[in-house]
CSV table of C-alpha atoms in Angstrom, one decimal:
chain,number,residue,atom,x,y,z
A,1,UNK,CA,168.6,119.2,42.2
A,2,UNK,CA,166.4,119.9,45.2
A,3,UNK,CA,165.5,117.3,47.7
A,4,UNK,CA,163.0,117.7,50.5
A,5,UNK,CA,163.8,116.7,54.0
A,6,UNK,CA,161.4,113.8,53.7
A,7,UNK,CA,162.9,112.9,50.4
A,8,UNK,CA,166.3,112.7,52.0
A,9,UNK,CA,165.2,109.8,54.2
A,10,UNK,CA,167.2,106.8,53.4
A,11,UNK,CA,164.2,104.8,52.3
A,12,UNK,CA,165.7,102.8,49.5
A,13,UNK,CA,167.0,99.8,51.2
A,14,UNK,CA,168.0,98.2,47.9
A,15,UNK,CA,170.6,101.0,47.4
A,16,UNK,CA,172.2,100.0,50.7
A,17,UNK,CA,172.2,96.3,50.5
A,18,UNK,CA,175.8,95.1,50.3
A,19,UNK,CA,177.5,91.8,50.4
A,20,UNK,CA,178.7,90.2,53.6
A,21,UNK,CA,181.8,91.8,55.1
A,22,UNK,CA,185.1,90.4,53.8
A,23,UNK,CA,188.5,90.6,55.4
A,24,UNK,CA,190.1,93.9,54.5
A,25,UNK,CA,193.2,92.2,53.1
A,26,UNK,CA,191.0,90.5,50.5
A,27,UNK,CA,189.5,93.7,49.2
A,28,UNK,CA,189.5,93.7,45.5
A,29,UNK,CA,189.8,90.8,43.1
A,30,UNK,CA,191.4,90.2,39.7
A,31,UNK,CA,188.2,91.5,38.2
A,32,UNK,CA,188.5,95.0,39.7
A,33,UNK,CA,192.2,95.6,40.1
A,34,UNK,CA,194.9,96.4,37.6
A,35,UNK,CA,198.7,96.0,37.9
A,36,UNK,CA,200.9,98.9,39.1
A,37,UNK,CA,204.4,99.6,37.8
A,38,UNK,CA,205.9,97.9,40.9
A,39,UNK,CA,203.9,94.7,40.2
A,40,UNK,CA,201.3,95.3,42.9
A,41,UNK,CA,197.6,96.0,42.3
A,42,UNK,CA,195.6,99.1,42.6
A,43,UNK,CA,191.8,99.3,42.4
A,44,UNK,CA,190.5,100.1,38.9
A,45,UNK,CA,188.4,102.8,40.7
A,46,UNK,CA,191.5,104.9,40.9
A,47,UNK,CA,191.3,105.5,37.1
A,48,UNK,CA,187.9,107.2,37.7
A,49,UNK,CA,189.3,109.8,40.2
A,50,UNK,CA,189.1,113.4,39.1
A,51,UNK,CA,192.1,115.3,40.5
A,52,UNK,CA,190.7,118.8,39.6
A,53,UNK,CA,193.8,120.7,40.6
A,54,UNK,CA,194.7,118.6,43.7
A,55,UNK,CA,198.3,119.1,44.8
A,56,UNK,CA,200.5,118.9,47.8
A,57,UNK,CA,199.6,117.5,51.2
A,58,UNK,CA,196.2,117.2,52.7
A,59,UNK,CA,196.1,116.6,56.5
A,60,UNK,CA,193.1,115.0,58.2
A,61,UNK,CA,192.4,113.2,61.4
A,62,UNK,CA,189.7,111.6,63.5
A,63,UNK,CA,187.5,108.6,63.5
A,64,UNK,CA,189.3,105.2,63.7
A,65,UNK,CA,186.0,103.6,62.7
A,66,UNK,CA,186.5,104.8,59.1
A,67,UNK,CA,190.3,104.2,59.0
A,68,UNK,CA,190.0,101.0,56.9
A,69,UNK,CA,187.8,102.8,54.4
A,70,UNK,CA,190.0,105.8,54.4
A,71,UNK,CA,193.0,103.7,53.7
A,72,UNK,CA,191.3,102.4,50.5
A,73,UNK,CA,190.2,105.9,49.4
A,74,UNK,CA,193.7,107.4,50.0
A,75,UNK,CA,195.4,104.6,48.1
A,76,UNK,CA,193.2,105.1,45.0
A,77,UNK,CA,193.3,108.9,45.2
A,78,UNK,CA,197.1,109.1,45.5
A,79,UNK,CA,197.5,106.5,42.7
A,80,UNK,CA,195.4,108.7,40.4
A,81,UNK,CA,196.7,112.2,41.4
A,82,UNK,CA,200.5,112.4,41.1
A,83,UNK,CA,202.3,114.4,43.7
A,84,UNK,CA,199.3,114.4,46.2
A,85,UNK,CA,199.6,113.0,49.7
A,86,UNK,CA,196.6,112.5,51.9
A,87,UNK,CA,197.6,111.9,55.5
A,88,UNK,CA,194.8,110.7,57.7
A,89,UNK,CA,195.4,109.9,61.4
A,90,UNK,CA,192.9,107.6,63.0
A,91,UNK,CA,193.2,109.2,66.4
A,92,UNK,CA,189.5,109.0,67.4
A,93,UNK,CA,186.6,111.4,66.7
A,94,UNK,CA,187.3,113.7,69.6
A,95,UNK,CA,190.9,114.2,68.7
A,96,UNK,CA,190.0,114.8,65.1
A,97,UNK,CA,187.5,117.5,66.0
A,98,UNK,CA,190.0,119.2,68.3
A,99,UNK,CA,192.6,119.3,65.6
A,100,UNK,CA,190.0,120.6,63.1
A,101,UNK,CA,188.9,123.4,65.4
A,102,UNK,CA,192.6,124.3,66.1
A,103,UNK,CA,193.2,124.6,62.3
A,104,UNK,CA,195.7,121.7,62.2
A,105,UNK,CA,193.8,119.6,59.6
A,106,UNK,CA,191.7,120.3,56.5
A,107,UNK,CA,189.0,118.0,57.6
A,108,UNK,CA,188.1,115.7,60.5
A,109,UNK,CA,186.4,112.3,60.6
A,110,UNK,CA,183.8,111.9,63.3
A,111,UNK,CA,181.3,109.1,64.2
A,112,UNK,CA,179.0,111.7,65.7
A,113,UNK,CA,177.8,115.1,64.5
A,114,UNK,CA,179.4,118.3,65.8
A,115,UNK,CA,177.8,119.6,69.0
A,116,UNK,CA,176.5,123.2,69.1
A,117,UNK,CA,179.6,124.4,71.0
A,118,UNK,CA,181.9,122.7,68.6
A,119,UNK,CA,180.1,124.4,65.7
A,120,UNK,CA,180.5,127.7,67.4
A,121,UNK,CA,184.2,127.0,68.0
A,122,UNK,CA,184.7,126.1,64.3
A,123,UNK,CA,183.7,129.6,63.3
A,124,UNK,CA,187.1,130.8,64.5
A,125,UNK,CA,188.8,128.6,61.9
A,126,UNK,CA,186.2,128.7,59.2
A,127,UNK,CA,186.4,132.4,58.4
A,128,UNK,CA,182.9,133.6,57.4
A,129,UNK,CA,181.5,130.0,57.7
A,130,UNK,CA,181.3,127.1,60.0
A,131,UNK,CA,182.1,123.4,60.3
A,132,UNK,CA,179.5,121.1,58.6
A,133,UNK,CA,178.8,117.4,58.9
A,134,UNK,CA,179.0,115.5,55.6
A,135,UNK,CA,178.0,111.8,56.0
A,136,UNK,CA,180.4,109.6,54.1
A,137,UNK,CA,180.2,106.0,55.4
A,138,UNK,CA,178.0,103.8,57.6
A,139,UNK,CA,178.2,100.4,59.2
A,140,UNK,CA,177.6,98.3,62.2
A,141,UNK,CA,179.4,98.5,65.6
A,142,UNK,CA,180.2,94.9,66.2
A,143,UNK,CA,180.3,93.5,69.7
A,144,UNK,CA,183.3,91.1,69.4
A,145,UNK,CA,184.1,88.4,71.9
A,146,UNK,CA,186.5,85.5,72.4
A,147,UNK,CA,184.9,82.5,74.3
A,148,UNK,CA,186.1,79.0,73.5
A,149,UNK,CA,183.3,76.7,72.5
A,150,UNK,CA,180.7,79.5,72.0
A,151,UNK,CA,180.3,80.3,68.4
A,152,UNK,CA,176.9,82.0,68.3
A,153,UNK,CA,176.4,84.3,71.3
A,154,UNK,CA,173.2,86.3,71.7
A,155,UNK,CA,172.8,89.3,73.9
A,156,UNK,CA,170.2,92.0,74.5
A,157,UNK,CA,170.7,95.6,75.4
A,158,UNK,CA,170.1,95.3,79.1
A,159,UNK,CA,172.5,92.4,79.4
A,160,UNK,CA,175.1,94.2,77.3
A,161,UNK,CA,174.8,97.3,79.4
A,162,UNK,CA,175.4,95.3,82.6
A,163,UNK,CA,178.4,93.6,81.1
A,164,UNK,CA,180.1,96.9,80.0
A,165,UNK,CA,179.1,98.4,83.4
A,166,UNK,CA,180.7,95.4,85.1
A,167,UNK,CA,177.5,94.5,86.8
A,168,UNK,CA,177.5,91.1,85.1
A,169,UNK,CA,181.0,89.6,85.6
A,170,UNK,CA,180.7,85.8,84.8
A,171,UNK,CA,180.0,84.2,81.4
A,172,UNK,CA,177.5,81.8,82.9
A,173,UNK,CA,175.4,84.5,84.5
A,174,UNK,CA,171.7,83.6,84.4
A,175,UNK,CA,170.9,86.6,82.1
A,176,UNK,CA,173.4,85.4,79.5
A,177,UNK,CA,172.4,81.7,79.9
A,178,UNK,CA,168.7,82.6,79.3
A,179,UNK,CA,169.5,84.2,76.0
A,180,UNK,CA,171.7,81.3,75.0
A,181,UNK,CA,169.9,78.0,75.8
A,182,UNK,CA,172.1,75.0,75.2
A,183,UNK,CA,175.3,77.0,75.0
A,184,UNK,CA,178.2,75.7,77.1
A,185,UNK,CA,179.0,78.9,79.0
A,186,UNK,CA,182.0,78.8,81.3
A,187,UNK,CA,182.1,80.2,84.8
A,188,UNK,CA,185.1,82.4,83.9
A,189,UNK,CA,185.4,86.1,84.4
A,190,UNK,CA,184.3,88.4,81.6
A,191,UNK,CA,187.0,90.8,80.5
A,192,UNK,CA,185.2,93.9,79.1
A,193,UNK,CA,187.3,96.2,77.0
A,194,UNK,CA,186.4,99.8,76.0
A,195,UNK,CA,188.1,102.7,74.2
A,196,UNK,CA,190.6,104.8,76.2
A,197,UNK,CA,190.5,107.7,73.7
A,198,UNK,CA,187.6,110.0,73.0
A,199,UNK,CA,185.5,108.2,70.4
A,200,UNK,CA,182.3,108.6,68.4
A,201,UNK,CA,182.1,104.8,68.5
A,202,UNK,CA,181.9,105.0,72.3
A,203,UNK,CA,179.3,107.7,72.0
A,204,UNK,CA,177.1,105.7,69.5
A,205,UNK,CA,177.3,102.7,71.8
A,206,UNK,CA,176.2,104.9,74.7
A,207,UNK,CA,173.3,106.3,72.7
A,208,UNK,CA,172.2,102.8,71.8
A,209,UNK,CA,172.4,101.6,75.4
A,210,UNK,CA,170.7,104.7,76.8
A,211,UNK,CA,167.8,104.4,74.3
A,212,UNK,CA,167.3,100.6,74.6
A,213,UNK,CA,168.3,99.9,78.3
A,214,UNK,CA,167.8,103.2,80.2
A,215,UNK,CA,167.3,101.4,83.5
A,216,UNK,CA,170.7,99.7,83.2
A,217,UNK,CA,172.8,102.4,81.4
A,218,UNK,CA,172.4,105.7,83.2
A,219,UNK,CA,175.5,107.5,81.8
A,220,UNK,CA,175.5,110.5,79.6
A,221,UNK,CA,174.8,109.3,76.1
A,222,UNK,CA,176.6,112.3,74.6
A,223,UNK,CA,179.9,111.4,76.1
A,224,UNK,CA,182.8,110.5,73.7
A,225,UNK,CA,184.8,109.3,76.7
A,226,UNK,CA,184.1,106.0,78.3
A,227,UNK,CA,181.7,106.9,81.2
A,228,UNK,CA,181.7,103.8,83.3
A,229,UNK,CA,184.2,103.5,86.2
A,230,UNK,CA,185.4,99.9,85.5
A,231,UNK,CA,186.5,97.6,82.7
A,232,UNK,CA,189.8,97.5,80.7
A,233,UNK,CA,190.8,100.2,78.2
A,234,UNK,CA,192.6,100.1,74.9
A,235,UNK,CA,193.4,102.8,72.4
A,236,UNK,CA,191.4,103.0,69.2
A,237,UNK,CA,189.2,100.4,67.5
A,238,UNK,CA,192.3,98.6,66.5
A,239,UNK,CA,193.5,98.4,70.1
A,240,UNK,CA,190.2,97.1,71.4
A,241,UNK,CA,190.0,94.5,68.6
A,242,UNK,CA,193.6,93.3,69.3
A,243,UNK,CA,192.8,93.1,73.0
A,244,UNK,CA,189.7,91.0,72.4
A,245,UNK,CA,191.5,88.8,69.9
A,246,UNK,CA,194.3,88.0,72.4
A,247,UNK,CA,192.3,87.5,75.6
A,248,UNK,CA,190.1,84.5,76.3
A,249,UNK,CA,186.8,85.5,77.9
A,250,UNK,CA,187.0,89.0,76.5
A,251,UNK,CA,184.3,91.2,74.9
A,252,UNK,CA,184.6,94.7,73.3
A,253,UNK,CA,183.1,97.0,70.6
A,254,UNK,CA,184.5,98.1,67.3
A,255,UNK,CA,183.5,98.5,63.7
A,256,UNK,CA,182.8,95.3,61.7
A,257,UNK,CA,185.8,95.7,59.5
A,258,UNK,CA,188.1,95.2,62.6
A,259,UNK,CA,186.2,92.0,63.5
A,260,UNK,CA,186.4,90.5,60.0
A,261,UNK,CA,190.1,91.4,59.6
A,262,UNK,CA,190.9,89.8,62.9
A,263,UNK,CA,188.5,86.9,62.6
A,264,UNK,CA,186.7,87.8,65.8
A,265,UNK,CA,183.3,86.3,66.6
A,266,UNK,CA,180.5,88.8,66.9
A,267,UNK,CA,177.4,89.0,69.0
A,268,UNK,CA,173.9,88.8,67.5
A,269,UNK,CA,171.5,91.2,69.2
A,270,UNK,CA,168.1,90.3,70.6
A,271,UNK,CA,166.2,93.4,69.5
A,272,UNK,CA,162.7,92.2,70.1
A,273,UNK,CA,162.4,91.1,66.4
A,274,UNK,CA,161.4,87.5,65.7
A,275,UNK,CA,165.1,86.4,65.5
A,276,UNK,CA,168.4,87.7,66.8
A,277,UNK,CA,170.1,90.1,64.4
A,278,UNK,CA,173.7,89.5,63.3
A,279,UNK,CA,176.2,92.3,62.9
A,280,UNK,CA,176.4,92.5,59.1
A,281,UNK,CA,176.7,95.5,56.7
A,282,UNK,CA,173.4,94.5,55.1
A,283,UNK,CA,171.6,94.3,58.5
A,284,UNK,CA,173.1,97.7,59.5
A,285,UNK,CA,171.9,99.1,56.2
A,286,UNK,CA,168.3,98.2,57.0
A,287,UNK,CA,168.6,100.2,60.2
A,288,UNK,CA,170.4,103.2,58.6
A,289,UNK,CA,167.7,103.3,55.9
A,290,UNK,CA,165.4,104.7,58.5
A,291,UNK,CA,167.7,107.6,59.3
A,292,UNK,CA,166.4,111.2,59.1
A,293,UNK,CA,168.3,114.3,58.3
A,294,UNK,CA,168.3,116.8,61.2
A,295,UNK,CA,170.9,119.2,59.9
A,296,UNK,CA,170.0,122.3,57.9
A,297,UNK,CA,171.5,124.0,54.9
A,298,UNK,CA,174.9,122.4,54.0
A,299,UNK,CA,174.9,120.4,57.2
A,300,UNK,CA,173.6,116.8,56.8
A,301,UNK,CA,173.7,115.5,60.3
A,302,UNK,CA,171.5,112.4,60.7
A,303,UNK,CA,169.2,111.0,63.4
A,304,UNK,CA,169.4,107.2,63.8
A,305,UNK,CA,166.7,105.1,65.4
A,306,UNK,CA,168.6,102.8,67.9
A,307,UNK,CA,165.3,101.3,69.1
A,308,UNK,CA,164.1,99.8,65.9
A,309,UNK,CA,162.7,96.3,66.1
A,310,UNK,CA,162.4,95.8,62.3
A,311,UNK,CA,163.1,92.3,61.2
A,312,UNK,CA,166.8,91.9,60.2
A,313,UNK,CA,167.7,95.5,61.2
A,314,UNK,CA,170.9,95.8,63.3
A,315,UNK,CA,170.4,98.9,65.4
A,316,UNK,CA,173.8,99.3,66.9
A,317,UNK,CA,175.2,101.4,63.9
A,318,UNK,CA,177.1,104.5,63.2
A,319,UNK,CA,177.5,107.0,60.4
A,320,UNK,CA,180.9,108.6,60.0
A,321,UNK,CA,181.0,112.2,58.9
A,322,UNK,CA,183.7,114.2,57.2
A,323,UNK,CA,183.7,117.6,58.9
A,324,UNK,CA,184.9,120.6,56.8
A,325,UNK,CA,184.3,124.3,56.6
A,326,UNK,CA,181.4,125.3,54.4
A,327,UNK,CA,183.2,128.6,53.9
A,328,UNK,CA,186.7,129.8,54.9
A,329,UNK,CA,188.7,126.7,53.9
A,330,UNK,CA,192.5,127.4,53.4
A,331,UNK,CA,193.1,128.3,49.8
A,332,UNK,CA,196.1,126.1,49.4
A,333,UNK,CA,194.3,122.9,50.4
A,334,UNK,CA,190.8,123.6,49.1
A,335,UNK,CA,191.2,122.1,45.7
A,336,UNK,CA,192.6,118.9,47.1
A,337,UNK,CA,190.0,118.7,49.8
A,338,UNK,CA,187.2,119.0,47.3
A,339,UNK,CA,188.7,116.6,44.9
A,340,UNK,CA,189.3,114.0,47.6
A,341,UNK,CA,185.8,114.3,49.1
A,342,UNK,CA,184.3,114.3,45.6
A,343,UNK,CA,186.0,110.9,45.1
A,344,UNK,CA,185.0,109.4,48.5
A,345,UNK,CA,181.3,110.2,47.9
A,346,UNK,CA,181.4,109.2,44.2
A,347,UNK,CA,179.7,106.1,43.0
A,348,UNK,CA,183.2,104.5,42.6
A,349,UNK,CA,184.3,105.6,46.1
A,350,UNK,CA,181.2,104.3,47.7
A,351,UNK,CA,181.3,101.0,45.8
A,352,UNK,CA,184.5,99.8,47.4
A,353,UNK,CA,183.2,100.1,50.9
A,354,UNK,CA,181.2,96.9,51.1
A,355,UNK,CA,184.4,94.8,50.7
A,356,UNK,CA,185.7,96.3,53.9
A,357,UNK,CA,182.6,95.7,55.9
A,358,UNK,CA,181.1,99.1,55.6
A,359,UNK,CA,177.6,100.2,54.3
A,360,UNK,CA,177.6,102.7,51.4
A,361,UNK,CA,175.5,105.8,51.9
A,362,UNK,CA,171.8,105.7,51.0
A,363,UNK,CA,171.5,106.9,47.3
A,364,UNK,CA,169.6,110.1,48.0
A,365,UNK,CA,171.9,111.2,50.9
A,366,UNK,CA,175.0,110.5,48.7
A,367,UNK,CA,173.4,112.6,46.0
A,368,UNK,CA,173.0,115.5,48.4
A,369,UNK,CA,176.6,115.2,49.7
A,370,UNK,CA,177.7,115.3,46.0
A,371,UNK,CA,175.8,118.6,45.6
A,372,UNK,CA,177.4,120.2,48.7
A,373,UNK,CA,181.1,119.2,48.3
A,374,UNK,CA,181.6,121.3,45.1
A,375,UNK,CA,180.2,124.4,47.0
A,376,UNK,CA,182.8,124.3,49.7
A,377,UNK,CA,184.8,127.5,49.6
């Protein structure tokens, strides 16, 4: 099936609309799970997995943004394919790409597409080919906070930029108060947390702030490392979420699944639309629906519009890619790699994402990924 570049635009919002994010531990219900031999429950989606010669161990690493989704996929895949072990380390996008380009893992997860120099480096590992970006899961980057007595915090991009750049340091700052009339804002110090590791989540936040508040965020939007000199650091999305959960007066950024799992309040963004937009999978889907494919051939890198002011569209989003060789994959892991990625992008694999606070791929983009995965060689 051939799809034009315009036809690959994620235009069908209905295909992306998902239910509100649920706590990860609640994923699955009695209607979509079946008992295992040990008395536990495994998603019925596992029964639809096609193993297609999968065997042995498959090593992967990268994005912590997709770690909760990856845990679900791995659980179902291993339940269906006896003797297969998928080991995914959520060490951050930068670490995953490094391991991939050193030949240490079969694929990497990244919240940003490969840079030109990273593609060039991948050619040393992908004999006769190169690393390609295969979008697999989307979702909102939530701005989580802990502030006693403030349940519905609204911020705009310039104010958010100044908070993370430690230019706004008090919760009752006039800029915050103006956006939250009637809120009982304390005069306490803001504790702003950021990632200590190289992260595509950090890069996507930087791209958003650079696009929407260029006068207040003058750092390199391509940086996966935290560019500002101040603030407090924690490792991985889970580390930042834990820090925010534990510290009164704190604020940080991480994927929605970490906010829901830890019951952390999240900021609504004043985007210029008629009403502030909450960080939900459905609202992120409305923004991702406007994405355009900028990659060519087997590469499906996307271009997101961080400046959208569409009603109900949450612009601070990311799409996580699985990065694999289009040609030159290791023969001993290739069958397992293809079987696993075929499952993650399948209708069943995508369907389970909404329960973990993620947005499934737009239907047409998912269809294109399903065409490409079987061609990996």
